[in-house]
XYZ file of C-alpha atoms in Angstrom:
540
model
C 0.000 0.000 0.000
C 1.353 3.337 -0.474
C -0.296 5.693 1.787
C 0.985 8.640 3.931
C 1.171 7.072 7.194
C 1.562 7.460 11.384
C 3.764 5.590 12.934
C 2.261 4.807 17.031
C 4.552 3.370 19.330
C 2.923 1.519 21.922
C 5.076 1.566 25.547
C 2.468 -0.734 26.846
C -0.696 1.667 27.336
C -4.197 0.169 27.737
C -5.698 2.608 25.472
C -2.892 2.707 22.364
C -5.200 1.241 20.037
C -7.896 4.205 20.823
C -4.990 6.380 19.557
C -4.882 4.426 16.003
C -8.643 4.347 15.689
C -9.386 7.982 16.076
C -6.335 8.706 13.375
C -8.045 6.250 11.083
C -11.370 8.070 11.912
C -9.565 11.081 10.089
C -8.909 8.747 7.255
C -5.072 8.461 7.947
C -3.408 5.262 7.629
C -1.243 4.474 10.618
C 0.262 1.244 12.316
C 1.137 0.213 15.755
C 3.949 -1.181 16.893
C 6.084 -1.664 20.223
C 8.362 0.625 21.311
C 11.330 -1.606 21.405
C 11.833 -1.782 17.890
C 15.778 -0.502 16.725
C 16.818 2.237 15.462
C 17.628 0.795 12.292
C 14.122 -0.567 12.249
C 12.673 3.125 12.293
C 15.338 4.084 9.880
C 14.205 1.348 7.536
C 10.388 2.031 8.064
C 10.825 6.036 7.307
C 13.052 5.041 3.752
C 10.216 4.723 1.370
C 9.394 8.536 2.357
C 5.687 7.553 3.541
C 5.891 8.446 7.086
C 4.639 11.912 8.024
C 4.988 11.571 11.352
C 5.057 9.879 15.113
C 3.614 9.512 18.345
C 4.483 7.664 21.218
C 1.773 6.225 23.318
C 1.028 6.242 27.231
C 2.457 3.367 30.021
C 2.518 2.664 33.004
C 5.702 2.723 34.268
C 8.451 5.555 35.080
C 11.009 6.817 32.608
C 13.334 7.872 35.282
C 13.889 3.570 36.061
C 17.047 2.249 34.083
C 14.930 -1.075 32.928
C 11.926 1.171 31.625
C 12.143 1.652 27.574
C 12.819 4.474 25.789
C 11.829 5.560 22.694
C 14.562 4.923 19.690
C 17.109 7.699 19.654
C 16.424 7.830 15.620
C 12.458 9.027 16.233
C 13.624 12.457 16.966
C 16.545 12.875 14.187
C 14.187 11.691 11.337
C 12.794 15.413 10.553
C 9.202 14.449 10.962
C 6.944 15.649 13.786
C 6.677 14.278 17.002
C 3.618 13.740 19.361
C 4.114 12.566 22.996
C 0.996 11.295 24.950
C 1.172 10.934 29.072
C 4.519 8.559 29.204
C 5.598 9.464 25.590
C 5.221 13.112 27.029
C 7.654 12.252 29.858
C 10.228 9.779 27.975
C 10.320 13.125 25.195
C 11.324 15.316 27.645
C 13.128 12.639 29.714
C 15.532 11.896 26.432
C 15.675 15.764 25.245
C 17.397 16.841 28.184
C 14.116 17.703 30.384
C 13.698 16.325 33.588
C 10.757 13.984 34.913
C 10.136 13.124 38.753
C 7.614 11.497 40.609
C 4.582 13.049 41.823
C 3.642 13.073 45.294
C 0.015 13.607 44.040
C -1.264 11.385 41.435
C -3.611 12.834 38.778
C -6.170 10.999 37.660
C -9.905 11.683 35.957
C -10.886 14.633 34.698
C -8.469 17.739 34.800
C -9.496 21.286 32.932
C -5.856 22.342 31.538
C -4.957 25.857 30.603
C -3.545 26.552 27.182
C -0.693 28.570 27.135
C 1.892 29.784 24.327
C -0.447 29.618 21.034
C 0.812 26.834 19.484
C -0.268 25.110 16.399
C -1.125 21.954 18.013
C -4.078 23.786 20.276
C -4.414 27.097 18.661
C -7.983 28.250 19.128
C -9.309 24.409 19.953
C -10.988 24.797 23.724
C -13.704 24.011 25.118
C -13.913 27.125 27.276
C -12.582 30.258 27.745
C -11.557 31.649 30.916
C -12.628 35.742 32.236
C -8.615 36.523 31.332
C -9.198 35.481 27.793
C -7.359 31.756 28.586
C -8.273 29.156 26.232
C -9.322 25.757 28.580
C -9.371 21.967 28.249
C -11.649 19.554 29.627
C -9.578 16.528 29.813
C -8.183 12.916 31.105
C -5.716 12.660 33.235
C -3.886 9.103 34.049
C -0.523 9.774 35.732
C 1.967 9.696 38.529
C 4.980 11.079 37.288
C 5.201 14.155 35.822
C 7.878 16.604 33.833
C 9.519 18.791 36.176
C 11.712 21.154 33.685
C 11.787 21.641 30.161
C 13.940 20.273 27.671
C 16.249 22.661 26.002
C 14.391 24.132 23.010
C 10.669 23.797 24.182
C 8.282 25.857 25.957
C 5.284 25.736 28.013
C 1.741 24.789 26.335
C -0.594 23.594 28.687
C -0.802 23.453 32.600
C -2.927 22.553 35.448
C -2.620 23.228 39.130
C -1.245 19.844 40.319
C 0.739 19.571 36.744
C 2.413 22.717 35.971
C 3.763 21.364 32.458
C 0.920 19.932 31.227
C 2.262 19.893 27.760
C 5.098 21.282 25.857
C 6.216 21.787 22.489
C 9.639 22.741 20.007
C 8.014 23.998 17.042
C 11.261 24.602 15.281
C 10.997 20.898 14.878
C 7.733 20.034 15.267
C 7.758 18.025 18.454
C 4.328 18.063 20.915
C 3.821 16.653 24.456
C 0.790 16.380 26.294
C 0.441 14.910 29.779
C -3.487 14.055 29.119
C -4.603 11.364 26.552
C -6.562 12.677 23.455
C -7.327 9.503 22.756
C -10.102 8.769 25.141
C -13.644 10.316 24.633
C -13.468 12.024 28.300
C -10.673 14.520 26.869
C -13.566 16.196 24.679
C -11.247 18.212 21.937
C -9.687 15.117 21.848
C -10.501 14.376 18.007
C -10.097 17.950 17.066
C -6.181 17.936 18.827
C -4.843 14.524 16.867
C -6.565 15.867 13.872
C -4.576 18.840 14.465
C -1.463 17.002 14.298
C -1.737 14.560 11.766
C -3.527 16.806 9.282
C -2.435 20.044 9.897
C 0.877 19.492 11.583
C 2.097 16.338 9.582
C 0.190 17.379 6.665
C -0.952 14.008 5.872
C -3.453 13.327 2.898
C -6.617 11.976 3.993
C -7.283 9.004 1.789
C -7.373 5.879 3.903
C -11.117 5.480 2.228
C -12.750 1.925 2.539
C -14.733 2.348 -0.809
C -11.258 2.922 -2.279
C -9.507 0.485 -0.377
C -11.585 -2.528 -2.238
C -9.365 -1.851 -5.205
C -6.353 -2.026 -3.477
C -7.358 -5.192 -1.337
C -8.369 -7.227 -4.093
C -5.006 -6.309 -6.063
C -2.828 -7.568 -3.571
C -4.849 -10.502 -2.976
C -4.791 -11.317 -6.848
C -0.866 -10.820 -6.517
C -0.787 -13.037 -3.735
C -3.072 -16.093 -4.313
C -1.969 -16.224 -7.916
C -4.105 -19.195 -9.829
C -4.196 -20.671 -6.574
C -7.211 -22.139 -4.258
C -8.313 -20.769 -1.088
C -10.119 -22.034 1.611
C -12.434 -20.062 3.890
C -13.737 -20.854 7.374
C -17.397 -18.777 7.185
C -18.565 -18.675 10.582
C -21.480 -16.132 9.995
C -19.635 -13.375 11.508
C -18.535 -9.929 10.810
C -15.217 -10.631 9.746
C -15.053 -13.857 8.540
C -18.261 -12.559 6.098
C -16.365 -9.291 4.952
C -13.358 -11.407 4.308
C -15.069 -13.737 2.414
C -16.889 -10.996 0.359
C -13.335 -9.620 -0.444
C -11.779 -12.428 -1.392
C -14.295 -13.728 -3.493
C -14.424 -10.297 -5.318
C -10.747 -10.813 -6.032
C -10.568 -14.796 -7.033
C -14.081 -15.709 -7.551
C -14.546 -19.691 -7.760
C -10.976 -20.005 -6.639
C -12.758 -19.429 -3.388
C -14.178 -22.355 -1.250
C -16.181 -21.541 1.996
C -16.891 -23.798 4.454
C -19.576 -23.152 6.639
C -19.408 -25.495 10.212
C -23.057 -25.699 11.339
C -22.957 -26.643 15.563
C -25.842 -26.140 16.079
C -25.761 -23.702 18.525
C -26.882 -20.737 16.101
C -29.411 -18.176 16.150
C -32.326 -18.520 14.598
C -32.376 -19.741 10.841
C -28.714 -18.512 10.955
C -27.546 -20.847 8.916
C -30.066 -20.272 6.482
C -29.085 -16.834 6.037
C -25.541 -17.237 5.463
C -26.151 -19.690 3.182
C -28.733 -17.379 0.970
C -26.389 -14.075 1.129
C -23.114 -16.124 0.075
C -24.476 -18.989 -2.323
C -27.742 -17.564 -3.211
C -26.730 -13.516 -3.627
C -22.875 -13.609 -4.261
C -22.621 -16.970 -5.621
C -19.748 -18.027 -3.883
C -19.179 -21.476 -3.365
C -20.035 -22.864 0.363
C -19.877 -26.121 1.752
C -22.445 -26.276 4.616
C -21.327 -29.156 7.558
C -24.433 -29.935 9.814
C -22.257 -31.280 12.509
C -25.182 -30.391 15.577
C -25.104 -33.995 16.321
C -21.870 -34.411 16.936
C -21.281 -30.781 18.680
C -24.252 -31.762 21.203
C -23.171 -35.002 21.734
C -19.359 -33.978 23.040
C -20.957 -31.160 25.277
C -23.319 -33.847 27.087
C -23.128 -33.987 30.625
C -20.602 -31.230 30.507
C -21.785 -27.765 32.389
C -18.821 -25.703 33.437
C -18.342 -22.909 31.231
C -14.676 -23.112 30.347
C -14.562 -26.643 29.375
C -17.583 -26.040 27.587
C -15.953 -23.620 25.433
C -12.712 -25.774 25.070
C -15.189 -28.840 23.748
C -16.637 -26.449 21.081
C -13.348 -24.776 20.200
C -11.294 -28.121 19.770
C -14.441 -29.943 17.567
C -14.602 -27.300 15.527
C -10.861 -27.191 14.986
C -11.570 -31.464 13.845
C -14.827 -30.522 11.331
C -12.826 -28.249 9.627
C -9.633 -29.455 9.642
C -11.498 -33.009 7.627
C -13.814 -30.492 5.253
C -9.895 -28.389 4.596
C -8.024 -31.671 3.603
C -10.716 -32.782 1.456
C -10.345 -29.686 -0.360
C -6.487 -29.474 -0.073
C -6.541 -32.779 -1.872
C -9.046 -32.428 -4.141
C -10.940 -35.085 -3.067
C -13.767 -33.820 -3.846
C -12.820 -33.541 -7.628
C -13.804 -29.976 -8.048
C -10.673 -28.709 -6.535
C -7.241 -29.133 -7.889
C -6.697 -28.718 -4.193
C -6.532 -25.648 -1.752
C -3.174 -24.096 -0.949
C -4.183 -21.700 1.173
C -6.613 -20.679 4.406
C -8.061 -17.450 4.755
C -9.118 -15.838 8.100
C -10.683 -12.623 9.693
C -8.334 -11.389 11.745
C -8.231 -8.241 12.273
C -5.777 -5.443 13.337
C -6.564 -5.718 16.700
C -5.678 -9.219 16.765
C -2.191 -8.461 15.226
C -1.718 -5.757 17.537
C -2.650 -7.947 20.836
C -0.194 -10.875 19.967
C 2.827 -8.983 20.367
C 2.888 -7.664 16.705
C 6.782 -7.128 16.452
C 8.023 -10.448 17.632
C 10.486 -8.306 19.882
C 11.237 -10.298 23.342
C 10.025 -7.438 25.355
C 7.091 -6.894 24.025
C 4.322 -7.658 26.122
C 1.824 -10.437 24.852
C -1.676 -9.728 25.802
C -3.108 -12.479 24.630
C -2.078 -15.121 21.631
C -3.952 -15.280 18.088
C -7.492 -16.248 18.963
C -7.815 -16.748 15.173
C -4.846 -18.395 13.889
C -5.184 -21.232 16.200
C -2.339 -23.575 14.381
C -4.287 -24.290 11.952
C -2.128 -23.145 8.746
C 0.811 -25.250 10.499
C -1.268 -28.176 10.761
C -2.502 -27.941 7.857
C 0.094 -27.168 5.414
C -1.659 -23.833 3.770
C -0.211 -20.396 3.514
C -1.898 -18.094 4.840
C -3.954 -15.077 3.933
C -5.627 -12.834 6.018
C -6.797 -9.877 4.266
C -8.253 -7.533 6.977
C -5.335 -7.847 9.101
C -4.513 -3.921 8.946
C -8.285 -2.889 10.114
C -10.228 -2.260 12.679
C -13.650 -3.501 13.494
C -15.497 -0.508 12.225
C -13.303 -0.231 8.921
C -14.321 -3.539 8.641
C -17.796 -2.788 8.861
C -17.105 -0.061 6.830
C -16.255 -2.451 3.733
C -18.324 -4.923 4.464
C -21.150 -1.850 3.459
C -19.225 -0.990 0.399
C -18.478 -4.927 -0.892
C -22.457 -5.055 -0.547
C -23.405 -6.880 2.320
C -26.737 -6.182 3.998
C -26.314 -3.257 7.005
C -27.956 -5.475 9.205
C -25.329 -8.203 8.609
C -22.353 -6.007 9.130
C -23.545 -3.882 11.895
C -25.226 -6.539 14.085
C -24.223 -7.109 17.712
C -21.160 -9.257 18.512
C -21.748 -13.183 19.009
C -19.315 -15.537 20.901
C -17.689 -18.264 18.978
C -19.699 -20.857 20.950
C -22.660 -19.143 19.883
C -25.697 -20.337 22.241
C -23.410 -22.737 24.181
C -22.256 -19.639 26.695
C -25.991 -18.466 26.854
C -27.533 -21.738 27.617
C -25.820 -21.572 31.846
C -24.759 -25.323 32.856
C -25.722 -28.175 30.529
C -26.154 -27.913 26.700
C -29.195 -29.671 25.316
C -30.966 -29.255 22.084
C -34.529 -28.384 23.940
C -32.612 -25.960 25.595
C -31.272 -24.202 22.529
C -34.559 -24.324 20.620
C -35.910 -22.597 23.057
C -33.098 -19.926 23.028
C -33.018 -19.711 19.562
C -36.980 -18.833 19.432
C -37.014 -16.312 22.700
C -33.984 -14.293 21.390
C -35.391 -13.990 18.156
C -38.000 -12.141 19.479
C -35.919 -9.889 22.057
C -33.969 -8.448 18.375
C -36.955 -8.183 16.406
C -38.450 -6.109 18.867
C -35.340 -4.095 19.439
C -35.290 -3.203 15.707
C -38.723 -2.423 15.852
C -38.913 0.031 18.890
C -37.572 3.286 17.763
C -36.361 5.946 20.411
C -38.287 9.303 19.456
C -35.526 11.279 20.348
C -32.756 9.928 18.694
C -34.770 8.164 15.775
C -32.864 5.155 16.148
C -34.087 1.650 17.408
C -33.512 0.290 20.467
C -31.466 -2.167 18.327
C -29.081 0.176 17.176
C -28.752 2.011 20.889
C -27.635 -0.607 22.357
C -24.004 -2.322 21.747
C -24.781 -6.154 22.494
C -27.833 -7.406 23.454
C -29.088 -11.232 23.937
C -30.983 -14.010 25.799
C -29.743 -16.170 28.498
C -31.210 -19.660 29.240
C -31.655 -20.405 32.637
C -31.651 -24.372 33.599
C -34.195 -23.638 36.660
C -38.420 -24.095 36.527
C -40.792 -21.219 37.924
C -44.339 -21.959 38.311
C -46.696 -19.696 36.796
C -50.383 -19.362 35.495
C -51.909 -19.506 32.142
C -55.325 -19.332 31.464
C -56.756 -21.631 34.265
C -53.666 -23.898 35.094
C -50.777 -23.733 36.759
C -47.791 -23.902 34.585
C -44.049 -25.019 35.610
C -41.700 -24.195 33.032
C -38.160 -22.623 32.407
C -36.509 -19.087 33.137
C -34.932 -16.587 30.351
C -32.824 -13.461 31.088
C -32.682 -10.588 28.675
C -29.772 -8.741 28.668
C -28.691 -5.321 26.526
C -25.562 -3.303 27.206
C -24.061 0.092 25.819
C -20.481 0.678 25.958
C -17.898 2.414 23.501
C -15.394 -0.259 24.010
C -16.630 -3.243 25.581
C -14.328 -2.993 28.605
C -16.809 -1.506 30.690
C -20.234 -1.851 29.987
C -23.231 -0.472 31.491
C -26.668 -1.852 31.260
C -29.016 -0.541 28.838
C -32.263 1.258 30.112
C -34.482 -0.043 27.907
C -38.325 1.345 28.113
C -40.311 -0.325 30.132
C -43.093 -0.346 27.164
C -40.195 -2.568 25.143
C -39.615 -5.046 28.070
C -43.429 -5.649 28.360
C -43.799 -6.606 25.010
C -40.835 -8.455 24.734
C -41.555 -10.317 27.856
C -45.536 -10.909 26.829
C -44.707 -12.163 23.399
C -42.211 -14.621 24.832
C -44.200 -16.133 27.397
C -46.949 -16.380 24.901
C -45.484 -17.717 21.656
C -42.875 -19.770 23.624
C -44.397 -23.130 24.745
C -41.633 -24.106 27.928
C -40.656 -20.560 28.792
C -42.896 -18.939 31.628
C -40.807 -16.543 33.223
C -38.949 -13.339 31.544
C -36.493 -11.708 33.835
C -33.889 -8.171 32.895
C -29.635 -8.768 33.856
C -29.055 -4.909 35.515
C -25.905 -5.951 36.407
C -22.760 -3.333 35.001
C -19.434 -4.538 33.817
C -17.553 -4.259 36.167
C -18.361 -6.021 38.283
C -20.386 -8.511 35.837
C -19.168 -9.120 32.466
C -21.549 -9.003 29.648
C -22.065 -12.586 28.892
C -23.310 -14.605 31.030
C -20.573 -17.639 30.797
């Protein structure tokens, strides 16, 4: 790809990748990577004249410790502009001669930070304006330390009480520092300030489009797969859908999805995928009803975990038969697959560790790679693997999928088998399958006359949880004794805290009445209140 681009360096910070999405957001291309990287790896990544500019992330340790990293020496002799965030404010200022200590009071929350010096980075962005004429910031603090004297070269741009260099800046050569994060949504000219710098400062072009970026994708996955076979897992999800829309845009027939039915779908799921990928697109799908066998290994088995590791490992087995079928060509349509697509997505890159450096922290390994590839003997190709979720939604709109498809709530990987609590059983999931369809279609249906959206699209996840335990209740003139559902609808910007979604009380009536009534074996609707923390959003 040749775009203009940001490079991030991450120093560990929870919230890095917030500071790649809202530069993507201005339709600037950037990538992640760890701070450890040499300096003849920066030196390499700057030589094909692309990158416009930098910015190191926030941590959570002190620059001041001999074991803590630095950023590389060549970031600040590469003659592009440099933006420091909370710790990449303090390891700027630590390495350009400034000096950082620790602070006996930590800030933390919100903070309202005085502009000062009319600099280009916050020149005439505020959100208030003091009775002296000051310019203020309503912002996010996170920090301990805190930069005690100026480097050579920079002066003052921002302060608070408790922080009286709250930000700094050398506009000779175009480095910024700011001791709150932009990144978050609490810091509310937070947009407006990276905008600032990667538009206006670095003077990047804004053209990471997804409409445009079909063209590009499907060139380099032409270029890559050659006259070659793919094979697709198509789960029915956002990404793996998108990818599979992309890829078969590029190659076409030389495309094979395979579509592993457990069972433990919503309702007519399977039917759907099926009619948007063979039916609309025309790509070619293998469906594998493997319910039996899915339901069978998950018998008798009710704690969530191993539940999860039973669905996980048999799906790894369906597929892995259906792949070296198709590798072989034993099917005699395929001159046999050499290589397996997957949706993984930038996030995913950027959470394993991305530059294979020792000290880069882990956070978690590949949930989509799995080993397969390896044990399967395919390349691989993976062609959302710079994006984020909503890019990827983003495409998925402009390949042609249905909105509803791409912008539809999250569901886990074992489907109804972490919403059915204890034992799986097929009762139980028809019953699921039937009440939850209801809970959605309602959702969509109630719109909020103040926003003009539905109740659907207000809410970030929402679902039904089976409950293994009887109630008795009353319909018509007997007494009934049947099973429990929980309905459950969150709203939360990034799904690490979550609060519980006020839905009228006129929706959970109807939901709960048309449940109970056209669901023979449910007689008792109850609404999860609970917050993450302390409860997470699914139930298992």
């Amino acid at each position: 790809m040749q775009h203009q681009k940001i490079l991030i360096l991450d120093f560990g910070s929870q919230v890095t990748q917030l500071i790649a999405r809202r530069v993507r957001e201005a339709h600037v291309y950037c990538e992640v990577h760890p701070c450890d990287v040499t300096d003849d790896w920066i030196r390499e990544y700057a030589s094909d004249g692309q990158l416009k500019g930098v910015i190191l992330s926030g941590s959570h340790a002190s620059v001041y410790e001999d074991t803590t990293d630095k950023a590389p020496a060549a970031v600040f002799t590469l003659g592009v502009p440099v933006l420091g965030i909370c710790y990449g404010m303090q390891t700027m200022a630590h390495q350009l001669g400034g000096k950082v200590e620790g602070g006996h009071k930590r800030e933390f929350g919100f903070a309202a930070v005085r502009a000062r010096g009319h600099t280009a980075l916050l020149k005439d962005i505020a959100d208030f304006t003091t009775d002296d004429g000051a310019g203020m910031l309503n912002v996010w603090m996170s920090h301990g330390d805190k930069v005690t004297e100026l480097p050579p070269g920079f002066k003052l741009m921002a302060s608070t009480e408790s922080c009286p260099i709250a930000g700094m800046a050398d506009e000779e050569r175009k480095f910024y520092a700011v001791q709150f994060h932009p990144e978050v949504t609490h810091t509310q000219q937070g947009r407006a300030i990276l905008e600032r710098f990667v538009l206006g400062i670095c003077g990047v072009k804004p053209d990471w489009v997804m409409r445009d970026h079909i063209a590009e994708a499907v060139e380099l996955i032409r270029k890559q797969v050659g006259d070659e076979e793919v094979i697709l897992g198509l789960s029915g999800g956002v990404d793996s859908s998108v990818a599979a829309a992309l890829i078969h845009r590029a190659i076409g027939d030389q495309l094979t999805c395979v579509f592993v039915d457990h069972g433990l779908l919503r309702l007519n799921e399977g039917d759907m995928v099926m009619d948007m990928f063979a039916g609309k697109l025309h790509a070619k799908v293998i469906r594998v009803d493997a319910s039996d066998a899915f339901l069978s290994k998950l018998a008798g088995v009710s704690e969530p975990e191993a539940k999860r590791k039973i669905i996980g490992r048999e799906f790894v087995e369906v597929f892995k038969a259906e792949a070296a079928r198709l590798k072989a060509g034993l099917d005699g349509a395929h001159k046999g697959a050499k290589w397996l697509a997957q949706g993984t997505i930038y996030p995913d890159v950027i959470e394993s560790g991305g530059a294979k450096s020792k000290k880069a922290v882990t956070i978690k390994s590949h949930h989509n790679v799995g080993g397969l590839p390896e044990q399967l003997g395919l390349k691989l190709l993976e062609p959302l693997r710079d994006l984020f979720k909503d890019e990827v939604r983003e495409l998925g709109v402009a390949l042609g999928l249905p909105h509803e498809m791409v912008y539809r709530h999250p569901f886990p990987g074992p489907g109804l088998g972490v919403r059915i609590l204890g034992e799986v059983k097929k009762e139980y999931a028809d019953l699921l399958r039937r009440a939850d369809a209801i809970f959605i279609e309602e959702l969509r249906n109630f719109i909020d006359p103040a926003s003009g959206k539905s109740w659907y699209d207000l809410t970030s996840q929402a679902f039904t949880v089976f409950l293994p335990v009887k109630s008795v209740g009353v319909m018509g003139d007997g007494r009934t004794y049947d099973y429990v559902v929980a309905l459950r609808a969150v709203q939360t910007s990034d799904f690490m805290t979550a609060d519980w979604a006020e839905l009228p009380y006129a929706l959970l009536k109807k939901v709960s009445g048309r449940i109970i009534n056209e669901v023979r074996g449910i007689n008792r609707v109850t609404y999860d209140v609970s917050s993450k923390p302390p409860a997470t959003i699914e139930w298992e």
